[in-house]
Short mmCIF file of C-alpha atoms in Angstrom, two decimals:
data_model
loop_
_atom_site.label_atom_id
_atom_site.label_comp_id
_atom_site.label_asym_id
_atom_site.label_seq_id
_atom_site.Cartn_x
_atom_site.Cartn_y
_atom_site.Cartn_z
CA UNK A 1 176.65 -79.32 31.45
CA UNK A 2 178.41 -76.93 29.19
CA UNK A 3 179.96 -79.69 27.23
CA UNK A 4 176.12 -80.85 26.66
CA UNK A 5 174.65 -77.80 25.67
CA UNK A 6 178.29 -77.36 23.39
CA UNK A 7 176.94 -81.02 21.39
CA UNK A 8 173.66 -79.95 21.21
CA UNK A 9 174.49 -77.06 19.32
CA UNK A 10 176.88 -78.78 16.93
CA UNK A 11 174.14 -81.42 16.11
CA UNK A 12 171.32 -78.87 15.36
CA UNK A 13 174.32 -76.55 13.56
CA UNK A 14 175.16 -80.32 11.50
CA UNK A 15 172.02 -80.44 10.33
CA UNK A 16 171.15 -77.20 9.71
CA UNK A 17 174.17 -77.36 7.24
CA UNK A 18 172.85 -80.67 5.87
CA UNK A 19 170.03 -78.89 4.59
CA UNK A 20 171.40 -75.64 3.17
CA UNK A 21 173.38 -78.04 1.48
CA UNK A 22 170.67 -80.09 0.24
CA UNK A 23 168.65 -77.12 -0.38
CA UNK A 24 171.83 -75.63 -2.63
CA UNK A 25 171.99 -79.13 -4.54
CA UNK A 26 168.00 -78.51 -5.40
CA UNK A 27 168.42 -75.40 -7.03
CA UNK A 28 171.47 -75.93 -8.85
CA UNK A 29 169.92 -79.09 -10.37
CA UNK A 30 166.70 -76.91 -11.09
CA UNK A 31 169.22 -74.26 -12.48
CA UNK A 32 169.38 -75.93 -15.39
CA UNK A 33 165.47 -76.23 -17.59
CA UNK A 34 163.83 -78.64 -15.68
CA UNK A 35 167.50 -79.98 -14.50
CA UNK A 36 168.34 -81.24 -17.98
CA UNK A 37 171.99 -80.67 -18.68
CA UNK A 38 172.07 -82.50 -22.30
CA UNK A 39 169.67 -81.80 -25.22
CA UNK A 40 170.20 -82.16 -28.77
CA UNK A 41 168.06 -79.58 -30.63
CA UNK A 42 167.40 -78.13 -34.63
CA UNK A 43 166.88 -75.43 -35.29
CA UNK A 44 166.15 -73.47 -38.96
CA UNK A 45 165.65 -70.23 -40.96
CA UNK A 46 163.06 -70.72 -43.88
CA UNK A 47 161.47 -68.08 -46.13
CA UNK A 48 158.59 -68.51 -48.53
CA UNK A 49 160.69 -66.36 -50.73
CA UNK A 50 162.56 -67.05 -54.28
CA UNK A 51 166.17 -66.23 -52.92
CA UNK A 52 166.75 -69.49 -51.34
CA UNK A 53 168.48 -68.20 -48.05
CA UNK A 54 167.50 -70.76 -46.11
CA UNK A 55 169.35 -72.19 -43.88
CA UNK A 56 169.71 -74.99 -40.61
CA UNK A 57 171.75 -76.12 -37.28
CA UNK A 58 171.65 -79.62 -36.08
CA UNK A 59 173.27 -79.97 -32.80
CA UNK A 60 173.95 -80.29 -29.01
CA UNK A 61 172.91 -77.59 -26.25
CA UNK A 62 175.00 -78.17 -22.76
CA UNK A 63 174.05 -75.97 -20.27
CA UNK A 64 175.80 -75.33 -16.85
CA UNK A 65 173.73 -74.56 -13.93
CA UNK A 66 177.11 -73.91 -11.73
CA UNK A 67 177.56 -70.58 -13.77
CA UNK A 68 174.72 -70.09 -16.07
CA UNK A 69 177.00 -70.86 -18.63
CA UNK A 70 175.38 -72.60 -22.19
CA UNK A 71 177.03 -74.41 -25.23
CA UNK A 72 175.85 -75.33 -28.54
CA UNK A 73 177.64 -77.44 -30.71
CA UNK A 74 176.20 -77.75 -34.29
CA UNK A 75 176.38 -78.64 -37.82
CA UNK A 76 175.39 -75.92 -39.89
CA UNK A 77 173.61 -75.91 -43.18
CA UNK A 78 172.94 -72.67 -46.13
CA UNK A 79 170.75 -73.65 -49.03
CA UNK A 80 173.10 -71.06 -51.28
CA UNK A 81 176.10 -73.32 -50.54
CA UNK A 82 174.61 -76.22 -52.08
CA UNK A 83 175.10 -78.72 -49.30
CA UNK A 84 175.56 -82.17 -51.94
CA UNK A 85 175.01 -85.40 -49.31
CA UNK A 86 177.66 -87.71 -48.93
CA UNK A 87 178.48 -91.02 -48.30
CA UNK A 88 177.72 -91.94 -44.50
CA UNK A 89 180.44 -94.49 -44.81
CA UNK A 90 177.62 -97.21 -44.22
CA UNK A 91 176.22 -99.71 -47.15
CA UNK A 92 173.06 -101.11 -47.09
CA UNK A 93 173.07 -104.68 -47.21
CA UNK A 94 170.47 -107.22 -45.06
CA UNK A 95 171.06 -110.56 -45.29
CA UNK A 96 167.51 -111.34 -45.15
CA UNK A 97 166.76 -110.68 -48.34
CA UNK A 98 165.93 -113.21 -51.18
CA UNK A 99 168.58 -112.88 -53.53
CA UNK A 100 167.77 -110.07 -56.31
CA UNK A 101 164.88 -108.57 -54.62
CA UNK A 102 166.18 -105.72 -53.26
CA UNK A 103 167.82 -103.47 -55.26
CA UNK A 104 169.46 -101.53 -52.97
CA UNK A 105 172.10 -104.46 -51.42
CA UNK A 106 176.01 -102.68 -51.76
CA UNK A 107 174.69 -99.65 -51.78
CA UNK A 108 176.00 -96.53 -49.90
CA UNK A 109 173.49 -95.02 -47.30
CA UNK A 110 174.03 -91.04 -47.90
CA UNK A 111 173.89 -88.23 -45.17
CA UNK A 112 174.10 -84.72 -44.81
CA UNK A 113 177.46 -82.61 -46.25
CA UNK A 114 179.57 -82.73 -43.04
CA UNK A 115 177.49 -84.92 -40.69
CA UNK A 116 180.46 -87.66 -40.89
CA UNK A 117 182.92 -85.47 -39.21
CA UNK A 118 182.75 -83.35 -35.94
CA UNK A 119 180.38 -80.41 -35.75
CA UNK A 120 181.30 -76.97 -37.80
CA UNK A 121 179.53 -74.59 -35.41
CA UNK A 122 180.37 -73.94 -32.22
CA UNK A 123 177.99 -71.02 -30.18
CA UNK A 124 178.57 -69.71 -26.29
CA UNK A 125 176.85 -67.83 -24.09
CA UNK A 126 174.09 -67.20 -21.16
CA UNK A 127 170.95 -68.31 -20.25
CA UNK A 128 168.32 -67.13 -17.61
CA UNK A 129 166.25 -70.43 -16.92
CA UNK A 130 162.43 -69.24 -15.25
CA UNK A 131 160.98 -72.35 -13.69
CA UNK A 132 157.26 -70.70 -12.95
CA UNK A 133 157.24 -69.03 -16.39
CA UNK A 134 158.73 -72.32 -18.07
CA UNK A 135 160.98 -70.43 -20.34
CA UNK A 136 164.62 -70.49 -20.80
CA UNK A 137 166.57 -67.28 -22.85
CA UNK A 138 169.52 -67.99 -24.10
CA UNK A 139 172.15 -65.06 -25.06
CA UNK A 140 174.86 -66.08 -27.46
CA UNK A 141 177.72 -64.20 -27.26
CA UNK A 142 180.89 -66.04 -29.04
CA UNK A 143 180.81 -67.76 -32.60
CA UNK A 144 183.37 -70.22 -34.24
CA UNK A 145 181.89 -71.20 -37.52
CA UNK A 146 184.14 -73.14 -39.94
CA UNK A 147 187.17 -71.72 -38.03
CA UNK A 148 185.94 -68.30 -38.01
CA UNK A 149 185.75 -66.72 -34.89
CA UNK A 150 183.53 -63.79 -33.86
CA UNK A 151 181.40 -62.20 -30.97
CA UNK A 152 177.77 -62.11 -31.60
CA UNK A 153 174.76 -60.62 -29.86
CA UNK A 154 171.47 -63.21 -30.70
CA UNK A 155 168.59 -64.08 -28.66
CA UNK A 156 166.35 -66.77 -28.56
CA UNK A 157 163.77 -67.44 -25.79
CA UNK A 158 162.47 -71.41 -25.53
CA UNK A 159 159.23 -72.65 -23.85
CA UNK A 160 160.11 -75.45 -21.36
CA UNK A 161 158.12 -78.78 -20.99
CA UNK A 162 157.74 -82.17 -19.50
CA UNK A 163 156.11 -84.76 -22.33
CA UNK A 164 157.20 -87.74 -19.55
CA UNK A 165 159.65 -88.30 -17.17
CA UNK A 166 162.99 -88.00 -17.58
CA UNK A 167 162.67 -86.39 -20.62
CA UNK A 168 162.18 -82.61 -21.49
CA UNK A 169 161.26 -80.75 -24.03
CA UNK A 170 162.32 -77.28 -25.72
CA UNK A 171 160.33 -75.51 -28.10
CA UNK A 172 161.27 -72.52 -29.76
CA UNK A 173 158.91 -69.06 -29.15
CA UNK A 174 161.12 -65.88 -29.81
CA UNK A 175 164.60 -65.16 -31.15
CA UNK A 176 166.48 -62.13 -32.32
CA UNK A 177 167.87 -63.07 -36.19
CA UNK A 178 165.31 -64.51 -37.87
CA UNK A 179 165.06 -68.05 -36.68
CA UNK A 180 161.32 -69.80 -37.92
CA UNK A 181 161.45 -72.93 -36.15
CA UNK A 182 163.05 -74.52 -33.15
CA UNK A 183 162.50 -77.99 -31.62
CA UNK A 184 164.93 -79.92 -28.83
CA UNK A 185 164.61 -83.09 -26.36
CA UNK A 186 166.89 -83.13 -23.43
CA UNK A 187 167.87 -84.98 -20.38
CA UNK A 188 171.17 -85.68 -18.05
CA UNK A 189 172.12 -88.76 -20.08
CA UNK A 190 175.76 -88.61 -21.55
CA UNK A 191 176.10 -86.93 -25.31
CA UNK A 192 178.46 -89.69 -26.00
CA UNK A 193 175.53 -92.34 -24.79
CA UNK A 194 174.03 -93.65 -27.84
CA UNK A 195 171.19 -96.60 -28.35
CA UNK A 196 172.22 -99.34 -30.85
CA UNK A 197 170.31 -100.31 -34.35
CA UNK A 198 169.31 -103.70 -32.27
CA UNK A 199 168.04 -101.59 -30.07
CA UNK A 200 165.91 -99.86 -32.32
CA UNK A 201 164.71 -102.44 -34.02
CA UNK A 202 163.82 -104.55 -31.21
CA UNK A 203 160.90 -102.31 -30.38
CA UNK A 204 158.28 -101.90 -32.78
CA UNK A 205 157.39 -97.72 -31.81
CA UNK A 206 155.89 -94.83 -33.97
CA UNK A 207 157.87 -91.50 -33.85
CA UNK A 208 155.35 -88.83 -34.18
CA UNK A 209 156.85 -86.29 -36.60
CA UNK A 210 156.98 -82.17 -35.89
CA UNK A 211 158.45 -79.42 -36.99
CA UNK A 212 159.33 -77.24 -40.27
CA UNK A 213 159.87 -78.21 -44.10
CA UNK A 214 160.88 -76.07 -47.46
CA UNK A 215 159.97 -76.55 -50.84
CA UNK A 216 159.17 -75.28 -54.04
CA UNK A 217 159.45 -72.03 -52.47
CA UNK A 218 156.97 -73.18 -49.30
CA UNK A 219 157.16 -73.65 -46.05
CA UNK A 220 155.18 -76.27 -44.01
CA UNK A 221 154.72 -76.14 -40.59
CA UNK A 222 153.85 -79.73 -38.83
CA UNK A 223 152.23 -79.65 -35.52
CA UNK A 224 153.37 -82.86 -33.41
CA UNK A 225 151.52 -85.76 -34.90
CA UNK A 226 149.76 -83.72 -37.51
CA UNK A 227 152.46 -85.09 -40.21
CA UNK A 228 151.93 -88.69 -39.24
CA UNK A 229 155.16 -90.73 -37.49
CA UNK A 230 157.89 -92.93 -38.26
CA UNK A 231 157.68 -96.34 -37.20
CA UNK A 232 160.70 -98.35 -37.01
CA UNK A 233 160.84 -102.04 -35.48
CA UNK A 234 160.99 -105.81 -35.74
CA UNK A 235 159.29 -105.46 -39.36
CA UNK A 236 162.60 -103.35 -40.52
CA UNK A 237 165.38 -105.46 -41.59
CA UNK A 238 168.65 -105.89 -39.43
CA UNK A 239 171.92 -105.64 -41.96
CA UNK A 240 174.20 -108.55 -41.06
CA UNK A 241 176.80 -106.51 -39.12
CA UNK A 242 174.15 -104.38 -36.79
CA UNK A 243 175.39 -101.29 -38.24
CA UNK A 244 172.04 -100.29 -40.17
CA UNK A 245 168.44 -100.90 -40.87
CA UNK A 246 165.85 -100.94 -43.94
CA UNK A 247 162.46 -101.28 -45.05
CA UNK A 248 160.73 -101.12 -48.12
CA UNK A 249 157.25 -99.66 -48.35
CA UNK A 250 154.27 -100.73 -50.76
CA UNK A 251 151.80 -99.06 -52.34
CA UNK A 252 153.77 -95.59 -51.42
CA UNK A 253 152.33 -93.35 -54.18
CA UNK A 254 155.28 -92.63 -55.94
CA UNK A 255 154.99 -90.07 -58.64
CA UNK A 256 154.86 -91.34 -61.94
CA UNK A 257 155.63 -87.71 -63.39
CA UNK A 258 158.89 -87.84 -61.04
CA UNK A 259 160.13 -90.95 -62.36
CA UNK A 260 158.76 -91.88 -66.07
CA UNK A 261 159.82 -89.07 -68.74
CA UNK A 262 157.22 -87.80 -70.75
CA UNK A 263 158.67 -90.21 -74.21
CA UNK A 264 157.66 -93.12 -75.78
CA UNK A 265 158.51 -95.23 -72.89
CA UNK A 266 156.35 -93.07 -70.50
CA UNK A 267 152.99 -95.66 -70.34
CA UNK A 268 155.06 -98.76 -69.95
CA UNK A 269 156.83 -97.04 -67.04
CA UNK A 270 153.89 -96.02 -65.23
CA UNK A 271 152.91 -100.11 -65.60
CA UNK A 272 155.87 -100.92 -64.29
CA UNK A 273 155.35 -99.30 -61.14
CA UNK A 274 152.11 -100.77 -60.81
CA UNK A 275 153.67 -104.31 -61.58
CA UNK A 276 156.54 -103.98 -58.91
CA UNK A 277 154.52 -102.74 -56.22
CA UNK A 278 154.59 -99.02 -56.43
CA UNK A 279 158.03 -99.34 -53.62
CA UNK A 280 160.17 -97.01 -51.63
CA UNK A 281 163.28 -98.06 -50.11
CA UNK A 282 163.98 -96.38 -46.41
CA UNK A 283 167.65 -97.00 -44.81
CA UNK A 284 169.12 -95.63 -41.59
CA UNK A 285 172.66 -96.07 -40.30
CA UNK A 286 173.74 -95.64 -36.41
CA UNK A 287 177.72 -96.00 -37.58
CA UNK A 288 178.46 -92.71 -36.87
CA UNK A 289 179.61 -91.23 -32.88
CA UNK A 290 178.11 -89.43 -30.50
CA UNK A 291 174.21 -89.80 -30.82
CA UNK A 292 174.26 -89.66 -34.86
CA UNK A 293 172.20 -91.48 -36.94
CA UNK A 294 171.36 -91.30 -40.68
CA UNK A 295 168.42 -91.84 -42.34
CA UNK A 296 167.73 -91.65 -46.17
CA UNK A 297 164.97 -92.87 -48.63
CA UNK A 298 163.22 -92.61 -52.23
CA UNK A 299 161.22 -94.30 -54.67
CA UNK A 300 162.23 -97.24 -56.52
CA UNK A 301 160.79 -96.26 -60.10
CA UNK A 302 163.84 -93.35 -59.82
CA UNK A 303 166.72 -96.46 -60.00
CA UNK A 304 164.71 -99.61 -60.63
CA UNK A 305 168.37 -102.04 -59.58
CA UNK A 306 170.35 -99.28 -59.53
CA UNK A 307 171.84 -97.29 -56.55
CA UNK A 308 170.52 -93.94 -56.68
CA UNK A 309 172.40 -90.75 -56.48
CA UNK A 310 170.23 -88.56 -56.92
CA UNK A 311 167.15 -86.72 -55.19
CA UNK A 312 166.79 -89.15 -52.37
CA UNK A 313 165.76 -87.79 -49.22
CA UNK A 314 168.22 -87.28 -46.75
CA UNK A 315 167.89 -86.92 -43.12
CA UNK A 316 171.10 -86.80 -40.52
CA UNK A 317 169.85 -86.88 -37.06
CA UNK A 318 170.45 -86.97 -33.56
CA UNK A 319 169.05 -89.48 -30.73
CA UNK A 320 166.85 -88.51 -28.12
CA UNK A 321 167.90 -90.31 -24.51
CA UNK A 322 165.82 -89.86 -21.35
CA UNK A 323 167.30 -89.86 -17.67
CA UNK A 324 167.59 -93.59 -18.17
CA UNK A 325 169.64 -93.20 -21.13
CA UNK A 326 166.00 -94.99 -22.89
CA UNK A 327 166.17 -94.32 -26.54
CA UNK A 328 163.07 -91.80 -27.01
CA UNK A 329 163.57 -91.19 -30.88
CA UNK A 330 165.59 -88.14 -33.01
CA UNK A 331 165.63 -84.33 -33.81
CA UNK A 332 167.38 -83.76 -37.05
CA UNK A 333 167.19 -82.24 -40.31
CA UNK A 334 166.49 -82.73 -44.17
CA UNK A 335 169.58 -81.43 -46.19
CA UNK A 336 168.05 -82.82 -49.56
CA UNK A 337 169.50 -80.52 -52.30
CA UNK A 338 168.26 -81.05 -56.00
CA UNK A 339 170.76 -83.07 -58.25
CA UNK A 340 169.55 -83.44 -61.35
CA UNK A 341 170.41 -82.35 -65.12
CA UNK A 342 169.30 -78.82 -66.73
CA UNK A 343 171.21 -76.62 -63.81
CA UNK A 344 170.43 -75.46 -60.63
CA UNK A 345 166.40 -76.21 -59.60
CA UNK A 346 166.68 -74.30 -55.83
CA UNK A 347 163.13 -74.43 -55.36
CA UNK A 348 162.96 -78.53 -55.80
CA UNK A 349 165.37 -78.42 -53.22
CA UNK A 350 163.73 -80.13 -49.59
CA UNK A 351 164.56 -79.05 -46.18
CA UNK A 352 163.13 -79.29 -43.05
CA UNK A 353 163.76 -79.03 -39.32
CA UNK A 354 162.12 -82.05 -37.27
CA UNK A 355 161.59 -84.26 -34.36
CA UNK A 356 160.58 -87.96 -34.32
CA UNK A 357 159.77 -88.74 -30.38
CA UNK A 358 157.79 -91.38 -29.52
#
């Protein structure tokens, strides 16, 4: 009878354990906002004034619901250091193209000073994740910057959202040092997961743009889908190896004033970007690791055959993966630093702080 009563006991106490246990698992997953371990986020510091401080972090945010532990990994970006772009170690060339059409075959695809090698920044701290509220804060603590090591006190304080499962979303609301924008995707897919350029192209999807630009001494802020979207699919072209995609745009408004000098020449320029189709060239490389991509474009009337090394647009970015390790789109940023003759020009510099999600 005893014996009885003695199994009865152990069953109930078994699965009374099972679900503190289970229970246990719940939160810890929950620990974490909305139990997203992995997010890449960007993040930036722009001022309407002339003294060109601003400044940018591209990057990853790990956090650890075991001990409330969080990580960011970044690349880091100052407008007074004059970030140049450099090659991405990519060249544009699709084989689809009828030979001499495109002028920008053999030509380097450019990315943002630094994004080819491993990230500069390195932040850790603490985080106090509110569920109800839907707010994370995140306390950083510890610094490495370019080797430099440090303790730090900053703040920042995120609102937490769902835009479709398996995917979350961070937006920035509060922070202690001066931070104007703040936008990250996140889910428990692997950092070192990373969707192909056949991937991408084999879906034809718009990436609805938001986010925070500079320029000419302005800042823009772009409500998601405000800006318009990025769409990227079967009408980009594949290069021959897989490693990259491009696209060429008519009818983009280019601006005569940016590319035809005011000379003698200045009318028959004009016509000739009537006659070629008023074009801009787009390119974007996946050949770099982790969940890097590239992305750079301009006008043709700025090279016309030539590969252009000047102000091109220039955008390295990250790739946003949902629970399913489904490619979602990018956060990244503009690093897009005036080259040109006559000096310095800081205010034609362009930078911005952006997602593309689908």
């Amino acid at each position: 009878m005893q014996m009885g009563v003695f199994r009865r006991l152990a069953a109930i106490g078994a699965v009374v354990l099972f679900v503190l246990a289970s229970t246990t698992g719940v939160a810890q997953a929950a620990a974490s906002p909305l139990g997203k371990q992995n997010w890449v986020v960007s993040l930036a510091s722009f001022t309407p004034s002339a003294d060109h401080t601003n400044s940018m972090r591209l990057g990853y945010l790990v956090f650890d619901p075991a001990s409330k532990f969080v990580k960011h990994d970044f690349w880091l970006w100052k407008q007074q250091d004059y970030p140049i772009p450099v090659n991405s170690g990519d060249v544009y060339y699709c084989g689809q193209w009828h030979p001499g059409t495109n002028p920008k075959n053999n030509c380097a695809i450019r990315t943002g000073a630094g994004f080819t090698g491993e990230p500069n920044g390195h932040y850790t701290g603490t985080y106090a994740y509110d569920a109800t509220a839907g707010q994370v804060i995140v306390t950083w603590t510890d610094s490495t910057v370019n080797g430099v090591s440090g303790k730090i006190d900053l703040g920042e304080t995120w609102a937490v959202s769902q835009p479709r499962t398996g995917l979350g979303r961070l937006a920035l609301t509060a922070n202690t040092y001066g931070l104007t924008t703040g936008i990250g995707y996140g889910s428990n897919a692997s950092l070192a997961a990373k969707a192909s350029m056949t991937t991408i192209h084999g879906a034809e999807r718009p990436y609805v743009l938001e986010g925070q630009g500079w320029n000419s001494d302005q800042v823009a802020t772009w409500a998601r889908g405000h800006a318009g979207a990025l769409t990227v699919g079967p009408t980009w072209n594949a290069c021959d190896d897989a490693s990259c995609l491009g696209f060429v745009q008519y009818n983009a408004g280019c601006d005569a004033n940016s590319c035809c000098p005011k000379d003698a020449n200045h009318d028959a320029c004009v016509q000739k970007i009537k006659d070629t189709g008023d074009r801009r060239f787009y390119s974007m490389t996946g050949i770099l690791g982790g969940r890097r991509d590239s992305y750079e474009f301009y006008c043709e009337c700025l090279a016309y055959g030539k590969c252009y090394l000047a102000n091109s647009h220039v955008r390295p970015m990250l790739q946003v993966l949902d629970d399913a390790g489904v490619f979602q789109g990018w956060v990244g940023a503009e690093v897009s630093p005036h080259v040109g003759a006559g000096g310095r020009h800081a205010e034609a510099d362009h930078y911005a702080s952006f997602a593309l999600v689908s």
